[in-house]
CSV table of C-alpha atoms in Angstrom, one decimal:
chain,number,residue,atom,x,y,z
A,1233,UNK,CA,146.8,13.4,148.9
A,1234,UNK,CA,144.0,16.5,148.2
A,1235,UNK,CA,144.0,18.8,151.0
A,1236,UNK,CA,140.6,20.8,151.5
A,1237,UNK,CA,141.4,23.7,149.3
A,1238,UNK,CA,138.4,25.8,150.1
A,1239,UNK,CA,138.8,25.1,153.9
A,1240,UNK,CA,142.3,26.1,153.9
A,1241,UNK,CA,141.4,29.2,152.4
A,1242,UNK,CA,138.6,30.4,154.3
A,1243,UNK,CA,140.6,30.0,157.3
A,1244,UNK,CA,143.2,33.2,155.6
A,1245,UNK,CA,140.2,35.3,154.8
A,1246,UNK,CA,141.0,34.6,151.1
A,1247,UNK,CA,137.3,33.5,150.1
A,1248,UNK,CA,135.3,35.9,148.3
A,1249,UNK,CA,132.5,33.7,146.4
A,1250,UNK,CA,132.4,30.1,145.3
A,1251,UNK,CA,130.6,29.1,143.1
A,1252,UNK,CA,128.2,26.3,144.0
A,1253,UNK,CA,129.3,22.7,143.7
A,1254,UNK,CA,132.7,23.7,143.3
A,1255,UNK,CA,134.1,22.6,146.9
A,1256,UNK,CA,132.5,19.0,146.3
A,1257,UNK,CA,133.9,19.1,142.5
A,1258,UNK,CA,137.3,19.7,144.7
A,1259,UNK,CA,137.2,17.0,147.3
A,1260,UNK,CA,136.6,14.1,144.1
A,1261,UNK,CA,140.6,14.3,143.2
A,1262,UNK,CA,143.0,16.3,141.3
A,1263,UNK,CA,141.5,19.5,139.5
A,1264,UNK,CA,143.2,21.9,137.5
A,1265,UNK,CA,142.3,25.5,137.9
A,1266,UNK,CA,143.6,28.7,136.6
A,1267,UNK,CA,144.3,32.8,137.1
A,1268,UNK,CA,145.0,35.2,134.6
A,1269,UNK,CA,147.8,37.3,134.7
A,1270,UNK,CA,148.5,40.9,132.8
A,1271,UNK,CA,151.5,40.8,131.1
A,1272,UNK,CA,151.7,44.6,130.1
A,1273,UNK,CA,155.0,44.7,132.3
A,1274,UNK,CA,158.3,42.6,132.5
A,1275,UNK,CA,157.1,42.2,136.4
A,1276,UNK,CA,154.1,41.5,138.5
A,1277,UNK,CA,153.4,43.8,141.8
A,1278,UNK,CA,152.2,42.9,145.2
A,1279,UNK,CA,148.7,43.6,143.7
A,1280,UNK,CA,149.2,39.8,142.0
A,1281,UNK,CA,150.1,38.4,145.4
A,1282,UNK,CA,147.0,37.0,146.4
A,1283,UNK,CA,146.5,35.5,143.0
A,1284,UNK,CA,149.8,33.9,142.7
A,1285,UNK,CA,148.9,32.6,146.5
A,1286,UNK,CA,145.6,30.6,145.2
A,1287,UNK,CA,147.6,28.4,142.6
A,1288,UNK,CA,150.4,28.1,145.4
A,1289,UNK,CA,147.9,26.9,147.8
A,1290,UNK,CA,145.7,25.0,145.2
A,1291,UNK,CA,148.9,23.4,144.1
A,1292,UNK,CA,149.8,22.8,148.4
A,1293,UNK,CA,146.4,20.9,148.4
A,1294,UNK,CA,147.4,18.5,145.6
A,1295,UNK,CA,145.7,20.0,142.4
A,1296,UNK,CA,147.4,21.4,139.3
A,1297,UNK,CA,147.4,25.2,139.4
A,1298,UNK,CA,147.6,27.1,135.5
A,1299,UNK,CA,148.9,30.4,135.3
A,1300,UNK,CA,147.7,32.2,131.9
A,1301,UNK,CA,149.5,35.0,130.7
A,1302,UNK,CA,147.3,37.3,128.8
A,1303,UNK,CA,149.1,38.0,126.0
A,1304,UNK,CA,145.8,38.4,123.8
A,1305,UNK,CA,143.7,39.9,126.0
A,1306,UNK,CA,146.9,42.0,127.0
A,1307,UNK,CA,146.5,43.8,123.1
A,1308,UNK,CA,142.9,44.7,123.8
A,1309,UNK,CA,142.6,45.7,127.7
A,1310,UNK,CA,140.6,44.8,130.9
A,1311,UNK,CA,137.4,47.0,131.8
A,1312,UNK,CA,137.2,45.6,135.2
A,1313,UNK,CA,137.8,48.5,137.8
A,1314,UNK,CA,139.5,50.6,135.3
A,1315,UNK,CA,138.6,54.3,133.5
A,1316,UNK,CA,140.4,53.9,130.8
A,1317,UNK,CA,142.3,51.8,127.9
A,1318,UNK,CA,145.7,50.3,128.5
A,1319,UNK,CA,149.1,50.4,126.1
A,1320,UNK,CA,148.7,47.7,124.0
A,1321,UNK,CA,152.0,45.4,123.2
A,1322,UNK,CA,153.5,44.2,120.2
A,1323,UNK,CA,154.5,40.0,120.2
A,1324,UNK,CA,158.4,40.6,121.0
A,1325,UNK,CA,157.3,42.5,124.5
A,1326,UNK,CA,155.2,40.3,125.5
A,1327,UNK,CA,157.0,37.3,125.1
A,1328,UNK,CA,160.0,38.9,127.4
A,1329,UNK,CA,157.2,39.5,129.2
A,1330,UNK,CA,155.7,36.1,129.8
A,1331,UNK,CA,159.4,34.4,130.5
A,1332,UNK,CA,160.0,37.0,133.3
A,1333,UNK,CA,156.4,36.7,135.2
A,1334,UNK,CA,157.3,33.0,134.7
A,1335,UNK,CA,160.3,33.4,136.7
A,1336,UNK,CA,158.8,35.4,139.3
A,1337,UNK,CA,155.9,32.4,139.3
A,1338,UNK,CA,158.8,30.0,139.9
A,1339,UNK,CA,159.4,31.0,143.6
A,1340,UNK,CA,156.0,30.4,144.5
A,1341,UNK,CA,155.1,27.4,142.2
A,1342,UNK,CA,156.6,24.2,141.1
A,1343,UNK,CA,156.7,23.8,137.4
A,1344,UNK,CA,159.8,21.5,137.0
A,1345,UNK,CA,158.8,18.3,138.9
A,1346,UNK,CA,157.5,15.1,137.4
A,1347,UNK,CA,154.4,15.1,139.6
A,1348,UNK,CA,151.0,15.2,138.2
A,1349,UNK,CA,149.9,18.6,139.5
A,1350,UNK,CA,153.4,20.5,138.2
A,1351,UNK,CA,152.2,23.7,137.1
A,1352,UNK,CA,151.7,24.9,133.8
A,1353,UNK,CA,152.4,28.2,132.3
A,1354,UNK,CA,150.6,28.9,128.8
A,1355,UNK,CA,149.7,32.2,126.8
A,1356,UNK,CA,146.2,32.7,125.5
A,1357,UNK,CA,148.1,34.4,122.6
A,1358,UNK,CA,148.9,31.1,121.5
A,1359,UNK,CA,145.4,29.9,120.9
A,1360,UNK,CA,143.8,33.2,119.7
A,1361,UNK,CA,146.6,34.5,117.3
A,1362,UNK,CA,145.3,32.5,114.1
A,1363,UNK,CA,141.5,32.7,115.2
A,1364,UNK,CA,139.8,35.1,112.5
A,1365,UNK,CA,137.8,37.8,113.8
A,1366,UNK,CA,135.1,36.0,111.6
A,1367,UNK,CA,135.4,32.5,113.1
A,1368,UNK,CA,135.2,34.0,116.7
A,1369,UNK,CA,132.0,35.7,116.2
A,1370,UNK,CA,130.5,32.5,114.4
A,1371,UNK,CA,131.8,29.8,116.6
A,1372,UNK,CA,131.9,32.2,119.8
A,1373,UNK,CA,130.0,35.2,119.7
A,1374,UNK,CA,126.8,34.0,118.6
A,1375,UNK,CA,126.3,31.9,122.1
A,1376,UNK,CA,126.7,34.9,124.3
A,1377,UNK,CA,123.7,37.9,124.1
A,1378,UNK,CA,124.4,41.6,124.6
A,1379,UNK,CA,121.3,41.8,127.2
A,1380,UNK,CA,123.8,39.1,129.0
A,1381,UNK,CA,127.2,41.1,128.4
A,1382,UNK,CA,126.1,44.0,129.4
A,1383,UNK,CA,124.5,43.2,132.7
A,1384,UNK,CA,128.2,42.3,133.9
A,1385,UNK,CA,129.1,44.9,136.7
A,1386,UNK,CA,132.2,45.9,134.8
A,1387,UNK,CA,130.3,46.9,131.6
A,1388,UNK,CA,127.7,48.8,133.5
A,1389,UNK,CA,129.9,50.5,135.6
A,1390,UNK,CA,132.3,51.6,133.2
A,1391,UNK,CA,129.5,53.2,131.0
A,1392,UNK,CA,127.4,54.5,134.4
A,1393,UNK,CA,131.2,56.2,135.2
A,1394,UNK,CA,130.7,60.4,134.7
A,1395,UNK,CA,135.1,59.9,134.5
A,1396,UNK,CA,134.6,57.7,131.7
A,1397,UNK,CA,134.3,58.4,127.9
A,1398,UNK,CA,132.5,55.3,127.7
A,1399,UNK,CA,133.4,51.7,126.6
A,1400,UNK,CA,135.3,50.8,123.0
A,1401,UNK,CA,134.0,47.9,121.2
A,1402,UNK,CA,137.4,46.6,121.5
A,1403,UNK,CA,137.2,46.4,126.0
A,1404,UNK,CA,133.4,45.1,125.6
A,1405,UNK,CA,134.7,42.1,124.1
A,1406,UNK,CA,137.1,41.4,126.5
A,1407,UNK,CA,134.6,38.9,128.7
A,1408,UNK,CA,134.2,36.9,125.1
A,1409,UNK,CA,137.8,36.3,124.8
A,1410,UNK,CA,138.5,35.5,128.8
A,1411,UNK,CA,135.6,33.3,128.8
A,1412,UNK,CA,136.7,31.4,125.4
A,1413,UNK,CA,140.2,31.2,127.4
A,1414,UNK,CA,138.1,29.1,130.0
A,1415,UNK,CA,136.3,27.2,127.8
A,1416,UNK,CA,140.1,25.9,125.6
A,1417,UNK,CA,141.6,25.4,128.9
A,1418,UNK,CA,138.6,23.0,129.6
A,1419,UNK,CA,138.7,21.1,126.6
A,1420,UNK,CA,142.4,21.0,126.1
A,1421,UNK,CA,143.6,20.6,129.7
A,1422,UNK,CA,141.0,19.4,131.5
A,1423,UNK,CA,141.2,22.6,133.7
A,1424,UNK,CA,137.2,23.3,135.3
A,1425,UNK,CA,137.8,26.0,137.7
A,1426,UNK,CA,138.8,30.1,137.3
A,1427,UNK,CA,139.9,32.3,139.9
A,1428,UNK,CA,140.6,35.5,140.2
A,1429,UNK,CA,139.9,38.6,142.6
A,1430,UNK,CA,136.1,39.6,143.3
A,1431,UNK,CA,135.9,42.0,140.3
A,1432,UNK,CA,136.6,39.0,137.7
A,1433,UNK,CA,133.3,37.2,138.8
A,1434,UNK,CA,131.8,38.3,135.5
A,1435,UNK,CA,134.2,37.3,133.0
A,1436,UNK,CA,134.9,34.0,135.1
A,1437,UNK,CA,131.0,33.4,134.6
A,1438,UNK,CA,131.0,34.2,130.9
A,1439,UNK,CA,133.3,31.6,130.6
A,1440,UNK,CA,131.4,29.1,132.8
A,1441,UNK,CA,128.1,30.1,130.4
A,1442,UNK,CA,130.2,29.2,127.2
A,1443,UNK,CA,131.7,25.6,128.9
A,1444,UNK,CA,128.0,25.0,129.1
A,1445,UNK,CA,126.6,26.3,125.9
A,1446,UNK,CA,129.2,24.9,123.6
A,1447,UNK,CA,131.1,21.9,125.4
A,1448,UNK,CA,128.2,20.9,127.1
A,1449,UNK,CA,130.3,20.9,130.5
A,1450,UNK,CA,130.6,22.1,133.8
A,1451,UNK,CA,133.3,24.8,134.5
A,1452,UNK,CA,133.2,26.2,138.5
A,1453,UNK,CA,134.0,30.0,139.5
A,1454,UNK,CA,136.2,31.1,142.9
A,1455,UNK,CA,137.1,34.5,143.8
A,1456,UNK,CA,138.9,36.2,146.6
A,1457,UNK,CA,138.5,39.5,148.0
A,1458,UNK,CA,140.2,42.5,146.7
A,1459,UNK,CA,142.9,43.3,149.3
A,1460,UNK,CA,142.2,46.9,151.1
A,1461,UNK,CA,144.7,48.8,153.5
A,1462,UNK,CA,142.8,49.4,157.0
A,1463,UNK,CA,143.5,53.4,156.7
A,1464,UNK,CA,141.7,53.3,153.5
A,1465,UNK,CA,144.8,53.9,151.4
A,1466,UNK,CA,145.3,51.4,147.7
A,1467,UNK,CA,146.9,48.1,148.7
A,1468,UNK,CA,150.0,47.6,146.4
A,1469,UNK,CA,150.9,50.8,146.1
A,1470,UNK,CA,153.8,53.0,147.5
A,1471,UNK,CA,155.3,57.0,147.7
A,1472,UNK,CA,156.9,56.0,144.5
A,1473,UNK,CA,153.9,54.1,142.6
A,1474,UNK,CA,153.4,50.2,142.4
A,1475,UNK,CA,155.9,47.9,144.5
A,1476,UNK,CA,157.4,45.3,142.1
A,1477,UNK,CA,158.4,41.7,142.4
A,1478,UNK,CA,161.6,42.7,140.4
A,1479,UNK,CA,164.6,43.9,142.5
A,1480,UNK,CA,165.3,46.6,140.2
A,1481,UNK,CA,162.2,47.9,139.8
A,1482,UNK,CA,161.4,47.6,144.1
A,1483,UNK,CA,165.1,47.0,145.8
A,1484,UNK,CA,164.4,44.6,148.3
A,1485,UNK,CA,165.2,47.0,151.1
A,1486,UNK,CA,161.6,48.7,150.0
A,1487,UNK,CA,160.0,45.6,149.9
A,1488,UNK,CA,160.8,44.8,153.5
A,1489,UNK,CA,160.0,48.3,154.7
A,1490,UNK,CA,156.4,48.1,153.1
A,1491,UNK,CA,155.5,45.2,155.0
A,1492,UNK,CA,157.4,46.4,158.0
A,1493,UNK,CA,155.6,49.6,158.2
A,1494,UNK,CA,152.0,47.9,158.3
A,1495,UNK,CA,149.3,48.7,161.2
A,1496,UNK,CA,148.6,46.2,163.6
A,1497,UNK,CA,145.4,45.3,161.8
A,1498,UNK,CA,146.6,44.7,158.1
A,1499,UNK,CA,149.4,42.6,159.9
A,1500,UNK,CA,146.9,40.3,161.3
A,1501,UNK,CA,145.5,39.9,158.0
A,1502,UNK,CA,148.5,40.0,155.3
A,1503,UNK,CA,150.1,37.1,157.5
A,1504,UNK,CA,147.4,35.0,156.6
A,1505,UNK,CA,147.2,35.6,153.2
A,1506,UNK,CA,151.0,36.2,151.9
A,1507,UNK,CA,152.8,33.8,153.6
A,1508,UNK,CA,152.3,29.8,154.3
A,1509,UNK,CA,152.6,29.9,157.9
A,1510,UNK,CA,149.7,27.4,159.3
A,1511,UNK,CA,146.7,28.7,161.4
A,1512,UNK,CA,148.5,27.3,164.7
A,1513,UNK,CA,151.8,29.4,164.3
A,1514,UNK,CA,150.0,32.2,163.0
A,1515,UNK,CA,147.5,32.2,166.1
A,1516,UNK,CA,150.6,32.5,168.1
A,1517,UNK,CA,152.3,35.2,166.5
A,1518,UNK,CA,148.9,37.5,166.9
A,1519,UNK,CA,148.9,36.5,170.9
A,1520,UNK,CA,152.5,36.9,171.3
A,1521,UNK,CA,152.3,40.4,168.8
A,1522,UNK,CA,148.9,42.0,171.3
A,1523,UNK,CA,151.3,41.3,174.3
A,1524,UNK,CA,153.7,43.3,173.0
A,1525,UNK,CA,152.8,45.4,169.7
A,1526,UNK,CA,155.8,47.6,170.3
A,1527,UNK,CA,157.6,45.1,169.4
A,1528,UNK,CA,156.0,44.7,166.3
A,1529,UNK,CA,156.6,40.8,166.3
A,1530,UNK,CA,153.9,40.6,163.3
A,1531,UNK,CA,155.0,42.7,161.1
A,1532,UNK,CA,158.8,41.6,161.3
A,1533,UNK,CA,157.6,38.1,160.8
A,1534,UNK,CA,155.3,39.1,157.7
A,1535,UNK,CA,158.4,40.9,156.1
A,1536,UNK,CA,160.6,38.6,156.4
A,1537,UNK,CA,158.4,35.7,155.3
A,1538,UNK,CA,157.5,37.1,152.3
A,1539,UNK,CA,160.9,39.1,151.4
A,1540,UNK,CA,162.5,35.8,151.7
A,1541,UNK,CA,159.8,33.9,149.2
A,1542,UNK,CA,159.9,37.0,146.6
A,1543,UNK,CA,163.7,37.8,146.8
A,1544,UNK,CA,166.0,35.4,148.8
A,1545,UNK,CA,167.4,34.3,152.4
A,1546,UNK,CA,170.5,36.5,151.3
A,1547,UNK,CA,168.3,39.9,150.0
A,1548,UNK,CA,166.4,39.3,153.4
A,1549,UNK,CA,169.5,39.3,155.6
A,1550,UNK,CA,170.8,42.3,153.5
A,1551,UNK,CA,167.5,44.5,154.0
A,1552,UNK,CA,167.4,43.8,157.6
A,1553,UNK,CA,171.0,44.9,157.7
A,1554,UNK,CA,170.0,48.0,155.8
A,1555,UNK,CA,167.3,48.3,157.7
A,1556,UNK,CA,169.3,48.7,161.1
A,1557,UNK,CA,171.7,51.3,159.3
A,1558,UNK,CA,169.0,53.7,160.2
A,1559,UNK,CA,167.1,52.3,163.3
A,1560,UNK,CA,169.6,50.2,164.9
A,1561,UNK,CA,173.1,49.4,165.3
A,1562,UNK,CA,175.0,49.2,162.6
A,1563,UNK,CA,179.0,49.6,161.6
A,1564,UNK,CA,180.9,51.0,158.8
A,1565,UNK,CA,181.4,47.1,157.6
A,1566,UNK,CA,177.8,46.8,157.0
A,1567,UNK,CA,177.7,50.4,154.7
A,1568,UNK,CA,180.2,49.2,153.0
A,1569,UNK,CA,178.3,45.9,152.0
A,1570,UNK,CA,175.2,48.0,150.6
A,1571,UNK,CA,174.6,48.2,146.6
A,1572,UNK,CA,174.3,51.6,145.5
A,1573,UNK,CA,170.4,51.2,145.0
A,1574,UNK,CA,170.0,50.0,148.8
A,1575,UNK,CA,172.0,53.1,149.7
A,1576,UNK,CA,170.4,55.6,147.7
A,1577,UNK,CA,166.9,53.8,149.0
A,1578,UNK,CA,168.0,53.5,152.8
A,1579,UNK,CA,168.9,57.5,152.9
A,1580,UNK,CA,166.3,59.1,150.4
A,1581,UNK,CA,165.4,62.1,151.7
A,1582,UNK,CA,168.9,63.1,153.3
A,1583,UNK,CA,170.1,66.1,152.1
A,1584,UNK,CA,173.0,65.1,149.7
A,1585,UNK,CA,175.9,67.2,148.2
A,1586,UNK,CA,178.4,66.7,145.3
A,1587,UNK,CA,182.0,67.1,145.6
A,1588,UNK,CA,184.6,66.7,142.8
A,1589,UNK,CA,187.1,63.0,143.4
A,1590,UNK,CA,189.8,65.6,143.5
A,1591,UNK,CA,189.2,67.0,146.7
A,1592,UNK,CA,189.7,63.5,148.4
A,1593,UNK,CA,193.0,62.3,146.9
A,1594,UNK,CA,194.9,63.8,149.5
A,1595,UNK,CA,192.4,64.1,152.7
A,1596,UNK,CA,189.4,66.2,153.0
A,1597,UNK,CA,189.4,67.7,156.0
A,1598,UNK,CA,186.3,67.4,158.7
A,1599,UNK,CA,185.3,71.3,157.9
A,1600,UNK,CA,185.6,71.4,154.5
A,1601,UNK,CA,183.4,68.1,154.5
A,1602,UNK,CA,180.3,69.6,156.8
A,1603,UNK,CA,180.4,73.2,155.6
A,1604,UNK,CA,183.1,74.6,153.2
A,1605,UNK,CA,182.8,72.1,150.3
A,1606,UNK,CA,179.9,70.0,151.8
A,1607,UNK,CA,177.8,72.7,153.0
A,1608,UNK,CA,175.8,70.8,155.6
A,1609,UNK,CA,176.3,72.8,159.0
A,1610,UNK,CA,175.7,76.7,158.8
A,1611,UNK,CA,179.4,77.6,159.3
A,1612,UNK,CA,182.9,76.7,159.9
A,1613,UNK,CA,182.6,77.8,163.4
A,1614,UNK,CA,179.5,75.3,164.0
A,1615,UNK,CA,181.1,72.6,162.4
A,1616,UNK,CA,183.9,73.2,164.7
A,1617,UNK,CA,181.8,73.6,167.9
A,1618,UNK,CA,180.0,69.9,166.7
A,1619,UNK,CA,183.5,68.2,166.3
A,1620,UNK,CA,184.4,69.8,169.5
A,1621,UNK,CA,181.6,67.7,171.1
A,1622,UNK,CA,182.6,64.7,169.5
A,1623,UNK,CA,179.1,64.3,167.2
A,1624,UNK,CA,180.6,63.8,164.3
A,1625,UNK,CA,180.6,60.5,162.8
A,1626,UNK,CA,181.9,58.6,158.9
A,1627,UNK,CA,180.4,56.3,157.8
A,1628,UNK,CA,178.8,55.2,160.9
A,1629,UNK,CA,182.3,55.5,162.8
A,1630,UNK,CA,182.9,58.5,165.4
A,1631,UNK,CA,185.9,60.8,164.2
A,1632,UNK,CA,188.0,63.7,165.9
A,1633,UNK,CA,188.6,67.0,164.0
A,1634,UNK,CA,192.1,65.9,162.6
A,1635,UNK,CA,190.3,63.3,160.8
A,1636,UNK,CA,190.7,63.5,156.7
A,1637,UNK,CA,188.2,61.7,154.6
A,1638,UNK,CA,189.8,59.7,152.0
A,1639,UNK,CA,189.1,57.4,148.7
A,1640,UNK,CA,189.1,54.4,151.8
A,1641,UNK,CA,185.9,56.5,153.0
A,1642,UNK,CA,184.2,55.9,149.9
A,1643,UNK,CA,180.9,53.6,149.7
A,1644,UNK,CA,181.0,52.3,146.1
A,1645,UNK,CA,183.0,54.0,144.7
A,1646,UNK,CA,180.8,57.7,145.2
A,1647,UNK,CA,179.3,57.8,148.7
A,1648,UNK,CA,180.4,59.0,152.0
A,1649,UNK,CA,177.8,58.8,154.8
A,1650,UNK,CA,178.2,61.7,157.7
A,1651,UNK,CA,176.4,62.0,161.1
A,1652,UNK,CA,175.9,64.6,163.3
A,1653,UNK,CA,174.1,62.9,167.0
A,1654,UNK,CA,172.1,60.0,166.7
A,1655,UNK,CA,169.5,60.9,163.4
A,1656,UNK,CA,170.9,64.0,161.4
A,1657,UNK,CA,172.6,62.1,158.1
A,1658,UNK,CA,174.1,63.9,155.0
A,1659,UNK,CA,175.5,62.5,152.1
A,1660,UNK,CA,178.9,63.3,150.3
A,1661,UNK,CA,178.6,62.3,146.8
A,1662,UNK,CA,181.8,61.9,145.2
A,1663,UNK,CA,181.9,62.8,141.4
């Protein structure tokens, strides 16, 4: 059954521009549409969330969703919104490339099933590796004018940029190759409709103008916004750069805090846009989250939604877990489950010492630990005075001053976690 795609997306704010036509092109039965993805890295980035979510929800409405990975257009580098040139790959890379953004695809799009709108994965690479630079500009080039390439908003602005050494030859042909992408896709897959964020709207169109020119067709354009952060700040992006699909790139710890630590507003609209919640449940959640926003029922819900559809049920439960180490109540048992990563990530920023193994083979004692050998209190005498008041806590668990810290202690293997009152944490690394 075809859903209304356009409908359901309007409703999440996900509608930048459609192209005209292209909703009742939608409603006659099963299209095929696709987005572009870069595969300069072995992983996409939150950035490629709202893309990935128009194939998952054009696929939900009962059309076949293609995801391209530009492995061509990945050797010669996007203009749109950028300054400068990007690294360019060699074959080997990108192919890694392509079968790990595939995975990543997998958890939001069904390629395996038997059904006629399965997804389809395919690299432009594939099509454009034995075209001659001759042929293109005879069968492809010669339908497209400069006056019309360099109208595009991305050509002007890149050349109008005072922070830009202007445009290669090699970037201003980029709209050529995404729009002959377009116009294969249409002839061998049937596919009539591109989408992408706002600022693809004029390579989408080049490809629509070559469908026409040289198939003699009809292909459709739909973009979506480009996702901004409410205090102005570069959605995607964290302390420590981009945040990654890839759980060793981003643990999934910092992929749950990120969305945990939205506002109020971006809440209200990242739930409608990352996760598949319908309009109903989400109306709730924003009534029952402005009854209590201390409570910060939005934000827990976004995070775990979308933790859960990136990672897994399991890395979800574990990053909450993690997550209450710090801001909740937690035991030694649930330190002790941690990977080092989620450790390191959960106390970054807490002062951290190194010991050598040796001093732990036959007890450490509670001074030596906080200020002898691990140097966190001032003195002896104040680590005394702290014990004394019974503030003192291992690995989550309260001690007295006789206690001896051990190889037992130890949290994989290197890490012992101390606590003085309720929020002062150091770390004994264990070498």
């Amino acid at each position: 059954m075809i859903k209304n795609f356009v409908e359901e997306l309007t409703w999440r704010g996900m509608i930048h521009t459609v192209m005209p036509g292209a909703e009742e092109h939608l409603k006659e039965g099963m299209r095929s549409a696709y987005v572009g993805f870069d595969p300069t890295a072995d992983s996409l980035h939150i950035g490629n969330l709202v893309p990935i979510m128009l194939l998952a929800h054009f696929q939900r409405c009962g059309h076949k969703p293609v995801a391209l990975v530009g492995g061509a257009t990945g050797m010669i580098g996007d203009p749109s919104g950028k300054s400068s040139e990007r690294n360019l790959l060699d074959e080997k890379t990108l192919r890694h490339n392509q079968d790990a953004i595939k995975n990543q695809l997998a958890h939001f799009l069904d390629f395996e099933s038997d059904a006629q709108n399965a997804a389809l994965l395919v690299n432009n690479y594939d099509w454009m590796k034995e075209f001659s630079f001759l042929e293109f500009i005879r069968d492809v080039g010669k339908h497209i004018t400069v006056n019309y390439m360099m109208a595009k908003d991305s050509v002007k602005n890149r050349i109008a940029s005072e922070a830009s050494e202007g445009m290669s030859f090699t970037e201003f042909t980029y709209q050529l190759v995404q729009g002959y992408d377009f116009l294969h896709l249409y002839k061998a897959n049937a596919c009539s409709i591109q989408m992408g964020g706002s600022d693809q709207w004029g390579n989408i169109t080049t490809g629509t103008e070559l469908i026409r020119r040289i198939a003699g067709g009809k292909g459709y354009a739909v973009t979506c916004p480009l996702i901004t952060k409410s205090d102005g700040s570069k959605f995607g992006k964290s302390e420590g750069g981009n945040v990654w699909l890839d759980s060793k790139r981003t643990s999934p710890y910092k992929f749950y805090q990120y969305w945990l630590n939205s506002s109020d507003e971006d809440a209200e609209k990242y739930i409608k846009i990352f996760t598949f919640l319908d309009e109903a449940s989400i109306t709730a959640l924003i009534e029952t989250h402005k009854e209590a926003p201390h409570m910060r029922v939005l934000q827990k819900r976004l995070a775990e939604e979308i933790t859960t559809m990136v990672h897994s049920k399991e890395a979800l439960d574990n990053a909450v877990k993690a997550s209450n180490i710090l801001f909740g109540k937690s035991t030694s048992e649930d330190l002790k489950h941690l990977d080092e990563q989620t450790f390191l990530d959960v106390f970054e920023g807490v002062k951290q010492t190194e010991i050598d193994k040796s001093l732990i083979i036959d007890g450490l004692d509670m001074i030596g630990a906080l200020a002898d050998k691990g140097d966190f209190l001032k003195s002896n005498a104040e680590a005394r005075r702290a014990l004394k008041e019974n503030s003192i806590a291992v690995n989550k668990t309260k001690i007295g001053a006789d206690y001896k810290i051990t190889e037992a202690d130890l949290i994989n293997d290197k890490f012992v976690l101390l606590q003085r009152g309720k929020k002062n944490y150091f770390v004994l690394k264990v070498k």
